[in-house]
Amino acid sequence: MPDVFANITKVPSEMLDVIASVLETRAAMPSQQDMISSYLGEIDFPEKSRVLEVGCGTGPICRALVSIPNINQVIGIDPSEHLLSKARELSEGHKGISYQEGDGRKLDFEDSSFDAVILHTTLTHVPGPEEILSEVRRLLKPGGWLGVCDGDFDTATLRLSNSDLLQACCESFVENFVNDRYLVRKMSTLVQGAGFEVQPLKSYGLVETLAPGLTLSWIDRGADALVQKGTISSELGEALKKEGRKRAEQGGFFGYMAYASLIARAPTQ
Ligand SMILES: C[S@@+](CC[C@H](N)C(=O)[O-])C[C@H]1O[C@@H](n2cnc3c(N)ncnc32)[C@H](O)[C@@H]1O
């Protein structure tokens, strides 16, 4: 099954509601908030900046961006009207944000019309990341900033031992929800290849032990995909989910993934 995010306009609304809730849960995690403010803090936004987020989902990054003093206008783009309507609801009261439906590979904005563009956990999900980066390069003003942050999905783990069956759910989650699990490892080359001046990659960790949320959701989403494909029975799927909840309630749960960020600039001329 291909990455659901890459086919987001075909995803049923019940699953989009789950995705919306997972995106907001993740964005609310203190370690993710630290990561987001750390890499956004590396960007020297010019006064009255106009900033674009490509693949904004429910808009947590747009909301974070608009609270940065030098930023006047934030536009969030996403192909999913369902996620955009949640984003609009959640952004009520945040002045300066607007959302538009669009595909990051072909956007309807003028050349050199943004001071900064952010790609937060989008590039791993879209077939054709080169097309997005070339479009972003077109939209940025000379010297404009690009901030990219994504999960290094090949590091995703729930494993407590070599034979831990929960790892099969984790693998299934990566297989069904990620287009390129190795994208982070190619990120510098891809961004440089699109004509940007890149800074070194920075690494962060997401770990959950007590009260897991995001990594616990990998079990449900991974197990459901295995059952849907007929790889395991629905009874085994339920048993794996129960084991995940048991570890979460009784202690002993471990969920981890590394993230990485990259800051780059469009050449000044
Ligand atoms: C993992 S979500 C990240 C959402 C948001 N940036 C965040 O961090 O909460 C990936 C997003 O990419 C969007 N997406 C998928 N294909 C896209 C495309 N071709 N162009 C732009 N966004 C796309 C999906 O709809 C989804 O909202």
PDB file of C-alpha atoms and ligand atoms in Angstrom:
ATOM      1  CA  MET A   1       0.000   0.000   0.000  1.00  0.00           C
ATOM      2  CA  PRO A   2       1.514   3.419  -0.925  1.00  0.00           C
ATOM      3  CA  ASP A   3       1.974   6.267   1.574  1.00  0.00           C
ATOM      4  CA  VAL A   4      -1.504   7.548   2.540  1.00  0.00           C
ATOM      5  CA  PHE A   5      -0.204  11.128   2.622  1.00  0.00           C
ATOM      6  CA  ALA A   6       0.867  10.838  -1.015  1.00  0.00           C
ATOM      7  CA  ASN A   7      -2.754   9.991  -1.872  1.00  0.00           C
ATOM      8  CA  ILE A   8      -4.341  12.231   0.708  1.00  0.00           C
ATOM      9  CA  THR A   9      -7.262  13.346  -1.479  1.00  0.00           C
ATOM     10  CA  LYS A  10      -8.437   9.715  -1.739  1.00  0.00           C
ATOM     11  CA  VAL A  11      -8.251   8.966   2.014  1.00  0.00           C
ATOM     12  CA  PRO A  12     -11.665   8.388   3.690  1.00  0.00           C
ATOM     13  CA  SER A  13     -12.770  11.120   6.080  1.00  0.00           C
ATOM     14  CA  GLU A  14     -12.662   8.824   9.168  1.00  0.00           C
ATOM     15  CA  MET A  15      -8.966   8.175   8.509  1.00  0.00           C
ATOM     16  CA  LEU A  16      -8.355  11.886   7.874  1.00  0.00           C
ATOM     17  CA  ASP A  17      -9.832  12.602  11.312  1.00  0.00           C
ATOM     18  CA  VAL A  18      -7.331  10.136  12.852  1.00  0.00           C
ATOM     19  CA  ILE A  19      -4.479  11.743  10.870  1.00  0.00           C
ATOM     20  CA  ALA A  20      -5.578  15.234  11.954  1.00  0.00           C
ATOM     21  CA  SER A  21      -5.579  14.176  15.590  1.00  0.00           C
ATOM     22  CA  VAL A  22      -2.163  12.462  15.298  1.00  0.00           C
ATOM     23  CA  LEU A  23      -0.641  15.581  13.660  1.00  0.00           C
ATOM     24  CA  GLU A  24      -1.926  17.787  16.476  1.00  0.00           C
ATOM     25  CA  THR A  25      -0.811  15.280  19.180  1.00  0.00           C
ATOM     26  CA  ARG A  26       2.661  15.204  17.669  1.00  0.00           C
ATOM     27  CA  ALA A  27       2.934  18.991  17.362  1.00  0.00           C
ATOM     28  CA  ALA A  28       1.941  19.379  21.040  1.00  0.00           C
ATOM     29  CA  MET A  29       4.767  17.116  22.289  1.00  0.00           C
ATOM     30  CA  PRO A  30       7.329  19.210  24.201  1.00  0.00           C
ATOM     31  CA  SER A  31      10.266  17.549  22.392  1.00  0.00           C
ATOM     32  CA  GLN A  32       8.695  18.375  19.005  1.00  0.00           C
ATOM     33  CA  GLN A  33       7.993  21.952  20.103  1.00  0.00           C
ATOM     34  CA  ASP A  34      11.647  22.308  21.173  1.00  0.00           C
ATOM     35  CA  MET A  35      12.783  20.905  17.819  1.00  0.00           C
ATOM     36  CA  ILE A  36      10.463  23.225  15.865  1.00  0.00           C
ATOM     37  CA  SER A  37      11.512  26.357  17.751  1.00  0.00           C
ATOM     38  CA  SER A  38      15.160  25.309  17.529  1.00  0.00           C
ATOM     39  CA  TYR A  39      15.304  25.025  13.731  1.00  0.00           C
ATOM     40  CA  LEU A  40      12.908  27.907  13.033  1.00  0.00           C
ATOM     41  CA  GLY A  41      15.140  29.945  15.380  1.00  0.00           C
ATOM     42  CA  GLU A  42      18.049  29.416  12.971  1.00  0.00           C
ATOM     43  CA  ILE A  43      16.200  31.371  10.283  1.00  0.00           C
ATOM     44  CA  ASP A  44      16.818  35.113  10.284  1.00  0.00           C
ATOM     45  CA  PHE A  45      13.344  36.103   9.050  1.00  0.00           C
ATOM     46  CA  PRO A  46      13.502  39.599   7.523  1.00  0.00           C
ATOM     47  CA  GLU A  47      11.039  42.184   8.876  1.00  0.00           C
ATOM     48  CA  LYS A  48       7.483  41.765   7.540  1.00  0.00           C
ATOM     49  CA  SER A  49       8.315  38.328   6.142  1.00  0.00           C
ATOM     50  CA  ARG A  50       5.924  36.475   3.878  1.00  0.00           C
ATOM     51  CA  VAL A  51       6.304  32.742   4.600  1.00  0.00           C
ATOM     52  CA  LEU A  52       4.925  29.639   2.902  1.00  0.00           C
ATOM     53  CA  GLU A  53       4.457  26.197   4.449  1.00  0.00           C
ATOM     54  CA  VAL A  54       4.094  23.442   1.852  1.00  0.00           C
ATOM     55  CA  GLY A  55       2.130  20.444   3.208  1.00  0.00           C
ATOM     56  CA  CYS A  56       0.678  22.259   6.221  1.00  0.00           C
ATOM     57  CA  GLY A  57      -1.868  19.594   7.262  1.00  0.00           C
ATOM     58  CA  THR A  58      -3.845  20.947  10.262  1.00  0.00           C
ATOM     59  CA  GLY A  59      -1.525  23.963  10.481  1.00  0.00           C
ATOM     60  CA  PRO A  60       0.534  23.616  13.712  1.00  0.00           C
ATOM     61  CA  ILE A  61       3.672  24.922  11.996  1.00  0.00           C
ATOM     62  CA  CYS A  62       1.780  27.835  10.416  1.00  0.00           C
ATOM     63  CA  ARG A  63       0.494  28.746  13.909  1.00  0.00           C
ATOM     64  CA  ALA A  64       4.053  28.592  15.284  1.00  0.00           C
ATOM     65  CA  LEU A  65       5.370  30.689  12.379  1.00  0.00           C
ATOM     66  CA  VAL A  66       2.843  33.482  12.744  1.00  0.00           C
ATOM     67  CA  SER A  67       3.837  33.967  16.390  1.00  0.00           C
ATOM     68  CA  ILE A  68       7.406  34.901  15.291  1.00  0.00           C
ATOM     69  CA  PRO A  69       7.623  38.711  15.520  1.00  0.00           C
ATOM     70  CA  ASN A  70       9.194  39.419  12.078  1.00  0.00           C
ATOM     71  CA  ILE A  71       6.603  37.332  10.237  1.00  0.00           C
ATOM     72  CA  ASN A  72       3.594  39.210   8.857  1.00  0.00           C
ATOM     73  CA  GLN A  73       1.975  36.683   6.574  1.00  0.00           C
ATOM     74  CA  VAL A  74       1.899  32.882   6.566  1.00  0.00           C
ATOM     75  CA  ILE A  75       0.300  30.830   3.803  1.00  0.00           C
ATOM     76  CA  GLY A  76      -0.255  27.098   4.325  1.00  0.00           C
ATOM     77  CA  ILE A  77      -0.694  24.862   1.281  1.00  0.00           C
ATOM     78  CA  ASP A  78      -2.053  21.323   1.314  1.00  0.00           C
ATOM     79  CA  PRO A  79      -3.883  19.102  -1.207  1.00  0.00           C
ATOM     80  CA  SER A  80      -6.410  17.971   1.435  1.00  0.00           C
ATOM     81  CA  GLU A  81      -9.440  20.251   1.848  1.00  0.00           C
ATOM     82  CA  HIS A  82     -10.433  18.124   4.874  1.00  0.00           C
ATOM     83  CA  LEU A  83      -7.141  18.884   6.690  1.00  0.00           C
ATOM     84  CA  LEU A  84      -7.293  22.523   5.571  1.00  0.00           C
ATOM     85  CA  SER A  85     -10.746  22.984   7.077  1.00  0.00           C
ATOM     86  CA  LYS A  86      -9.370  21.707  10.443  1.00  0.00           C
ATOM     87  CA  ALA A  87      -6.397  24.051   9.986  1.00  0.00           C
ATOM     88  CA  ARG A  88      -8.747  27.019   9.475  1.00  0.00           C
ATOM     89  CA  GLU A  89     -10.758  26.101  12.595  1.00  0.00           C
ATOM     90  CA  LEU A  90      -7.607  25.714  14.725  1.00  0.00           C
ATOM     91  CA  SER A  91      -6.149  28.989  13.426  1.00  0.00           C
ATOM     92  CA  GLU A  92      -9.134  31.114  14.410  1.00  0.00           C
ATOM     93  CA  GLY A  93      -7.802  34.088  16.349  1.00  0.00           C
ATOM     94  CA  HIS A  94      -4.330  33.811  14.750  1.00  0.00           C
ATOM     95  CA  LYS A  95      -3.982  36.902  12.550  1.00  0.00           C
ATOM     96  CA  GLY A  96      -1.955  36.687   9.335  1.00  0.00           C
ATOM     97  CA  ILE A  97      -2.508  33.005   8.419  1.00  0.00           C
ATOM     98  CA  SER A  98      -4.368  31.795   5.362  1.00  0.00           C
ATOM     99  CA  TYR A  99      -4.701  28.356   3.828  1.00  0.00           C
ATOM    100  CA  GLN A 100      -5.030  27.289   0.200  1.00  0.00           C
ATOM    101  CA  GLU A 101      -5.511  23.989  -1.535  1.00  0.00           C
ATOM    102  CA  GLY A 102      -2.535  23.095  -3.717  1.00  0.00           C
ATOM    103  CA  ASP A 103       0.117  20.596  -4.748  1.00  0.00           C
ATOM    104  CA  GLY A 104       3.646  21.590  -3.717  1.00  0.00           C
ATOM    105  CA  ARG A 105       4.984  20.318  -7.037  1.00  0.00           C
ATOM    106  CA  LYS A 106       3.153  23.039  -8.961  1.00  0.00           C
ATOM    107  CA  LEU A 107       2.086  26.138  -7.108  1.00  0.00           C
ATOM    108  CA  ASP A 108       0.175  29.138  -8.261  1.00  0.00           C
ATOM    109  CA  PHE A 109       2.417  31.886  -6.838  1.00  0.00           C
ATOM    110  CA  GLU A 110       4.715  34.353  -8.571  1.00  0.00           C
ATOM    111  CA  ASP A 111       8.487  33.865  -8.814  1.00  0.00           C
ATOM    112  CA  SER A 112      10.528  35.332  -5.929  1.00  0.00           C
ATOM    113  CA  SER A 113       7.417  36.070  -3.849  1.00  0.00           C
ATOM    114  CA  PHE A 114       8.376  34.539  -0.431  1.00  0.00           C
ATOM    115  CA  ASP A 115      11.053  35.332   2.161  1.00  0.00           C
ATOM    116  CA  ALA A 116      11.015  31.789   3.564  1.00  0.00           C
ATOM    117  CA  VAL A 117       9.491  28.386   2.851  1.00  0.00           C
ATOM    118  CA  ILE A 118       9.071  25.578   5.379  1.00  0.00           C
ATOM    119  CA  LEU A 119       8.713  21.873   4.583  1.00  0.00           C
ATOM    120  CA  HIS A 120       7.871  20.175   7.875  1.00  0.00           C
ATOM    121  CA  THR A 121       7.512  16.380   7.589  1.00  0.00           C
ATOM    122  CA  THR A 122       6.281  16.704   4.016  1.00  0.00           C
ATOM    123  CA  LEU A 123       9.198  15.684   1.786  1.00  0.00           C
ATOM    124  CA  THR A 124       9.262  12.064   3.070  1.00  0.00           C
ATOM    125  CA  HIS A 125       5.630  11.693   2.000  1.00  0.00           C
ATOM    126  CA  VAL A 126       5.546  13.105  -1.516  1.00  0.00           C
ATOM    127  CA  PRO A 127       6.734  11.230  -4.594  1.00  0.00           C
ATOM    128  CA  GLY A 128       8.914  13.714  -6.498  1.00  0.00           C
ATOM    129  CA  PRO A 129      10.599  15.724  -3.719  1.00  0.00           C
ATOM    130  CA  GLU A 130      12.874  17.240  -6.421  1.00  0.00           C
ATOM    131  CA  GLU A 131       9.809  18.863  -8.016  1.00  0.00           C
ATOM    132  CA  ILE A 132       8.771  20.440  -4.700  1.00  0.00           C
ATOM    133  CA  LEU A 133      12.302  21.751  -4.085  1.00  0.00           C
ATOM    134  CA  SER A 134      12.562  23.218  -7.576  1.00  0.00           C
ATOM    135  CA  GLU A 135       9.175  24.936  -7.111  1.00  0.00           C
ATOM    136  CA  VAL A 136      10.279  26.269  -3.707  1.00  0.00           C
ATOM    137  CA  ARG A 137      13.496  27.614  -5.271  1.00  0.00           C
ATOM    138  CA  ARG A 138      11.386  29.459  -7.868  1.00  0.00           C
ATOM    139  CA  LEU A 139       9.161  31.010  -5.191  1.00  0.00           C
ATOM    140  CA  LEU A 140      11.950  32.219  -2.904  1.00  0.00           C
ATOM    141  CA  LYS A 141      13.420  35.691  -3.162  1.00  0.00           C
ATOM    142  CA  PRO A 142      17.223  35.870  -3.682  1.00  0.00           C
ATOM    143  CA  GLY A 143      18.769  34.998  -0.292  1.00  0.00           C
ATOM    144  CA  GLY A 144      15.412  33.539   0.843  1.00  0.00           C
ATOM    145  CA  TRP A 145      15.372  30.850   3.532  1.00  0.00           C
ATOM    146  CA  LEU A 146      14.345  27.208   3.324  1.00  0.00           C
ATOM    147  CA  GLY A 147      13.703  25.174   6.496  1.00  0.00           C
ATOM    148  CA  VAL A 148      13.226  21.417   6.087  1.00  0.00           C
ATOM    149  CA  CYS A 149      12.535  19.000   8.916  1.00  0.00           C
ATOM    150  CA  ASP A 150      11.591  15.348   8.657  1.00  0.00           C
ATOM    151  CA  GLY A 151      11.577  11.985  10.374  1.00  0.00           C
ATOM    152  CA  ASP A 152      14.412   9.557   9.654  1.00  0.00           C
ATOM    153  CA  PHE A 153      11.892   6.729   9.380  1.00  0.00           C
ATOM    154  CA  ASP A 154      14.435   3.954   9.061  1.00  0.00           C
ATOM    155  CA  THR A 155      15.222   4.580  12.753  1.00  0.00           C
ATOM    156  CA  ALA A 156      11.568   4.092  13.867  1.00  0.00           C
ATOM    157  CA  THR A 157      11.415   1.385  16.518  1.00  0.00           C
ATOM    158  CA  LEU A 158       9.104  -0.100  19.143  1.00  0.00           C
ATOM    159  CA  ARG A 159      11.325  -3.142  19.655  1.00  0.00           C
ATOM    160  CA  LEU A 160      12.199  -4.457  23.108  1.00  0.00           C
ATOM    161  CA  SER A 161      13.935  -7.590  21.792  1.00  0.00           C
ATOM    162  CA  ASN A 162      14.916  -9.216  18.475  1.00  0.00           C
ATOM    163  CA  SER A 163      11.667 -11.173  18.312  1.00  0.00           C
ATOM    164  CA  ASP A 164       9.326  -8.349  19.412  1.00  0.00           C
ATOM    165  CA  LEU A 165       6.184  -8.598  17.236  1.00  0.00           C
ATOM    166  CA  LEU A 166       5.307  -4.941  17.823  1.00  0.00           C
ATOM    167  CA  GLN A 167       8.199  -4.112  15.483  1.00  0.00           C
ATOM    168  CA  ALA A 168       6.143  -5.683  12.657  1.00  0.00           C
ATOM    169  CA  CYS A 169       3.486  -3.005  13.328  1.00  0.00           C
ATOM    170  CA  CYS A 170       6.189  -0.338  13.254  1.00  0.00           C
ATOM    171  CA  GLU A 171       7.535  -1.637   9.923  1.00  0.00           C
ATOM    172  CA  SER A 172       4.015  -1.816   8.518  1.00  0.00           C
ATOM    173  CA  PHE A 173       3.366   1.761   9.662  1.00  0.00           C
ATOM    174  CA  VAL A 174       6.521   2.985   7.856  1.00  0.00           C
ATOM    175  CA  GLU A 175       5.655   0.986   4.747  1.00  0.00           C
ATOM    176  CA  ASN A 176       2.116   2.384   4.536  1.00  0.00           C
ATOM    177  CA  PHE A 177       2.565   5.949   5.766  1.00  0.00           C
ATOM    178  CA  VAL A 178       5.950   6.991   4.344  1.00  0.00           C
ATOM    179  CA  ASN A 179       6.938   7.388   0.705  1.00  0.00           C
ATOM    180  CA  ASP A 180      10.727   7.402   1.221  1.00  0.00           C
ATOM    181  CA  ARG A 181      12.012   6.204   4.602  1.00  0.00           C
ATOM    182  CA  TYR A 182      15.562   7.288   3.632  1.00  0.00           C
ATOM    183  CA  LEU A 183      14.670  10.838   2.524  1.00  0.00           C
ATOM    184  CA  VAL A 184      16.457  12.511   5.457  1.00  0.00           C
ATOM    185  CA  ARG A 185      19.691  10.804   4.459  1.00  0.00           C
ATOM    186  CA  LYS A 186      19.410  12.307   0.948  1.00  0.00           C
ATOM    187  CA  MET A 187      18.093  15.681   2.096  1.00  0.00           C
ATOM    188  CA  SER A 188      21.343  17.711   1.839  1.00  0.00           C
ATOM    189  CA  THR A 189      22.095  16.375  -1.653  1.00  0.00           C
ATOM    190  CA  LEU A 190      18.531  16.977  -2.850  1.00  0.00           C
ATOM    191  CA  VAL A 191      18.403  20.533  -1.500  1.00  0.00           C
ATOM    192  CA  GLN A 192      21.856  21.350  -2.880  1.00  0.00           C
ATOM    193  CA  GLY A 193      20.840  19.831  -6.225  1.00  0.00           C
ATOM    194  CA  ALA A 194      17.897  22.255  -6.355  1.00  0.00           C
ATOM    195  CA  GLY A 195      20.359  25.169  -6.282  1.00  0.00           C
ATOM    196  CA  PHE A 196      20.422  26.044  -2.566  1.00  0.00           C
ATOM    197  CA  GLU A 197      23.361  26.791  -0.266  1.00  0.00           C
ATOM    198  CA  VAL A 198      22.940  24.263   2.538  1.00  0.00           C
ATOM    199  CA  GLN A 199      23.975  24.269   6.190  1.00  0.00           C
ATOM    200  CA  PRO A 200      24.836  21.038   8.055  1.00  0.00           C
ATOM    201  CA  LEU A 201      22.014  18.675   9.042  1.00  0.00           C
ATOM    202  CA  LYS A 202      20.952  18.723  12.716  1.00  0.00           C
ATOM    203  CA  SER A 203      19.549  15.700  14.534  1.00  0.00           C
ATOM    204  CA  TYR A 204      16.828  15.370  17.196  1.00  0.00           C
ATOM    205  CA  GLY A 205      15.190  12.411  18.913  1.00  0.00           C
ATOM    206  CA  LEU A 206      11.557  11.613  19.625  1.00  0.00           C
ATOM    207  CA  VAL A 207      11.243   9.082  22.422  1.00  0.00           C
ATOM    208  CA  GLU A 208       8.118   7.949  24.282  1.00  0.00           C
ATOM    209  CA  THR A 209       8.046   5.685  27.343  1.00  0.00           C
ATOM    210  CA  LEU A 210       5.401   6.920  29.816  1.00  0.00           C
ATOM    211  CA  ALA A 211       1.993   7.914  28.375  1.00  0.00           C
ATOM    212  CA  PRO A 212       2.947   7.347  24.709  1.00  0.00           C
ATOM    213  CA  GLY A 213       0.790   8.998  22.040  1.00  0.00           C
ATOM    214  CA  LEU A 214       2.397   9.261  18.595  1.00  0.00           C
ATOM    215  CA  THR A 215       4.453   6.047  18.677  1.00  0.00           C
ATOM    216  CA  LEU A 216       1.538   4.129  20.226  1.00  0.00           C
ATOM    217  CA  SER A 217      -0.540   5.222  17.221  1.00  0.00           C
ATOM    218  CA  TRP A 218       2.012   3.467  14.935  1.00  0.00           C
ATOM    219  CA  ILE A 219       0.819   0.142  16.415  1.00  0.00           C
ATOM    220  CA  ASP A 220      -2.844   0.733  15.548  1.00  0.00           C
ATOM    221  CA  ARG A 221      -2.099   2.118  12.103  1.00  0.00           C
ATOM    222  CA  GLY A 222       0.503  -0.572  11.339  1.00  0.00           C
ATOM    223  CA  ALA A 223      -1.648  -3.447  12.642  1.00  0.00           C
ATOM    224  CA  ASP A 224      -4.735  -2.229  10.722  1.00  0.00           C
ATOM    225  CA  ALA A 225      -2.685  -2.152   7.487  1.00  0.00           C
ATOM    226  CA  LEU A 226      -1.395  -5.707   8.096  1.00  0.00           C
ATOM    227  CA  VAL A 227      -4.953  -6.963   8.691  1.00  0.00           C
ATOM    228  CA  GLN A 228      -6.270  -5.095   5.643  1.00  0.00           C
ATOM    229  CA  LYS A 229      -3.595  -6.702   3.448  1.00  0.00           C
ATOM    230  CA  GLY A 230      -4.401 -10.149   4.886  1.00  0.00           C
ATOM    231  CA  THR A 231      -0.866 -10.564   6.282  1.00  0.00           C
ATOM    232  CA  ILE A 232      -2.243 -11.233   9.784  1.00  0.00           C
ATOM    233  CA  SER A 233      -5.669 -12.150  11.148  1.00  0.00           C
ATOM    234  CA  SER A 234      -7.872  -9.518  12.766  1.00  0.00           C
ATOM    235  CA  GLU A 235      -7.474 -11.469  16.067  1.00  0.00           C
ATOM    236  CA  LEU A 236      -3.684 -11.096  15.892  1.00  0.00           C
ATOM    237  CA  GLY A 237      -4.109  -7.426  14.954  1.00  0.00           C
ATOM    238  CA  GLU A 238      -6.248  -6.863  18.073  1.00  0.00           C
ATOM    239  CA  ALA A 239      -3.751  -8.813  20.235  1.00  0.00           C
ATOM    240  CA  LEU A 240      -0.863  -6.602  19.032  1.00  0.00           C
ATOM    241  CA  LYS A 241      -2.837  -3.439  19.770  1.00  0.00           C
ATOM    242  CA  LYS A 242      -3.690  -4.834  23.230  1.00  0.00           C
ATOM    243  CA  GLU A 243      -0.014  -5.579  23.904  1.00  0.00           C
ATOM    244  CA  GLY A 244       0.869  -1.991  22.959  1.00  0.00           C
ATOM    245  CA  ARG A 245      -1.792  -0.584  25.310  1.00  0.00           C
ATOM    246  CA  LYS A 246      -0.664  -2.966  28.090  1.00  0.00           C
ATOM    247  CA  ARG A 247       2.936  -1.713  27.821  1.00  0.00           C
ATOM    248  CA  ALA A 248       1.666   1.861  27.777  1.00  0.00           C
ATOM    249  CA  GLU A 249      -0.466   1.331  30.918  1.00  0.00           C
ATOM    250  CA  GLN A 250       1.803  -0.961  32.920  1.00  0.00           C
ATOM    251  CA  GLY A 251       5.198   0.466  31.964  1.00  0.00           C
ATOM    252  CA  GLY A 252       7.839  -0.926  29.636  1.00  0.00           C
ATOM    253  CA  PHE A 253       6.718   0.878  26.474  1.00  0.00           C
ATOM    254  CA  PHE A 254       9.482   2.241  24.225  1.00  0.00           C
ATOM    255  CA  GLY A 255       8.914   4.138  20.990  1.00  0.00           C
ATOM    256  CA  TYR A 256      11.646   6.082  19.209  1.00  0.00           C
ATOM    257  CA  MET A 257      12.499   7.868  15.985  1.00  0.00           C
ATOM    258  CA  ALA A 258      15.207  10.333  14.985  1.00  0.00           C
ATOM    259  CA  TYR A 259      14.339  13.583  13.187  1.00  0.00           C
ATOM    260  CA  ALA A 260      16.638  15.916  11.280  1.00  0.00           C
ATOM    261  CA  SER A 261      16.453  19.539  10.158  1.00  0.00           C
ATOM    262  CA  LEU A 262      18.235  21.415   7.421  1.00  0.00           C
ATOM    263  CA  ILE A 263      18.464  25.150   6.830  1.00  0.00           C
ATOM    264  CA  ALA A 264      19.350  26.370   3.343  1.00  0.00           C
ATOM    265  CA  ARG A 265      19.336  29.647   1.412  1.00  0.00           C
ATOM    266  CA  ALA A 266      18.583  30.602  -2.151  1.00  0.00           C
ATOM    267  CA  PRO A 267      21.640  32.249  -3.741  1.00  0.00           C
ATOM    268  CA  THR A 268      21.585  36.027  -3.458  1.00  0.00           C
ATOM    269  CA  GLN A 269      21.752  36.415  -7.247  1.00  0.00           C
TER     270      GLN A 269
HETATM  271  C1  LIG B   1       2.921  14.334   7.808  1.00  0.00           C
HETATM  272  S1  LIG B   1       1.887  15.557   7.188  1.00  0.00           S
HETATM  273  C2  LIG B   1       2.660  17.035   7.833  1.00  0.00           C
HETATM  274  C3  LIG B   1       1.678  18.141   8.119  1.00  0.00           C
HETATM  275  C4  LIG B   1       2.283  19.361   8.826  1.00  0.00           C
HETATM  276  N1  LIG B   1       3.391  19.920   8.113  1.00  0.00           N
HETATM  277  C5  LIG B   1       2.706  18.988  10.229  1.00  0.00           C
HETATM  278  O1  LIG B   1       3.901  18.829  10.457  1.00  0.00           O
HETATM  279  O2  LIG B   1       1.835  18.797  11.078  1.00  0.00           O
HETATM  280  C6  LIG B   1       2.280  15.635   5.471  1.00  0.00           C
HETATM  281  C7  LIG B   1       1.382  16.595   4.713  1.00  0.00           C
HETATM  282  O3  LIG B   1       1.797  16.655   3.346  1.00  0.00           O
HETATM  283  C8  LIG B   1       0.637  16.856   2.575  1.00  0.00           C
HETATM  284  N2  LIG B   1       0.904  16.523   1.163  1.00  0.00           N
HETATM  285  C9  LIG B   1       0.781  15.333   0.530  1.00  0.00           C
HETATM  286  N3  LIG B   1       1.073  15.463  -0.773  1.00  0.00           N
HETATM  287  C10 LIG B   1       1.411  16.764  -0.975  1.00  0.00           C
HETATM  288  C11 LIG B   1       1.791  17.520  -2.114  1.00  0.00           C
HETATM  289  N4  LIG B   1       1.887  16.963  -3.315  1.00  0.00           N
HETATM  290  N5  LIG B   1       2.030  18.834  -1.947  1.00  0.00           N
HETATM  291  C12 LIG B   1       1.920  19.423  -0.744  1.00  0.00           C
HETATM  292  N6  LIG B   1       1.559  18.751   0.379  1.00  0.00           N
HETATM  293  C13 LIG B   1       1.311  17.440   0.270  1.00  0.00           C
HETATM  294  C14 LIG B   1      -0.384  15.933   3.227  1.00  0.00           C
HETATM  295  O4  LIG B   1      -1.715  16.256   2.867  1.00  0.00           O
HETATM  296  C15 LIG B   1      -0.076  16.172   4.716  1.00  0.00           C
HETATM  297  O5  LIG B   1      -0.874  17.197   5.250  1.00  0.00           O
END
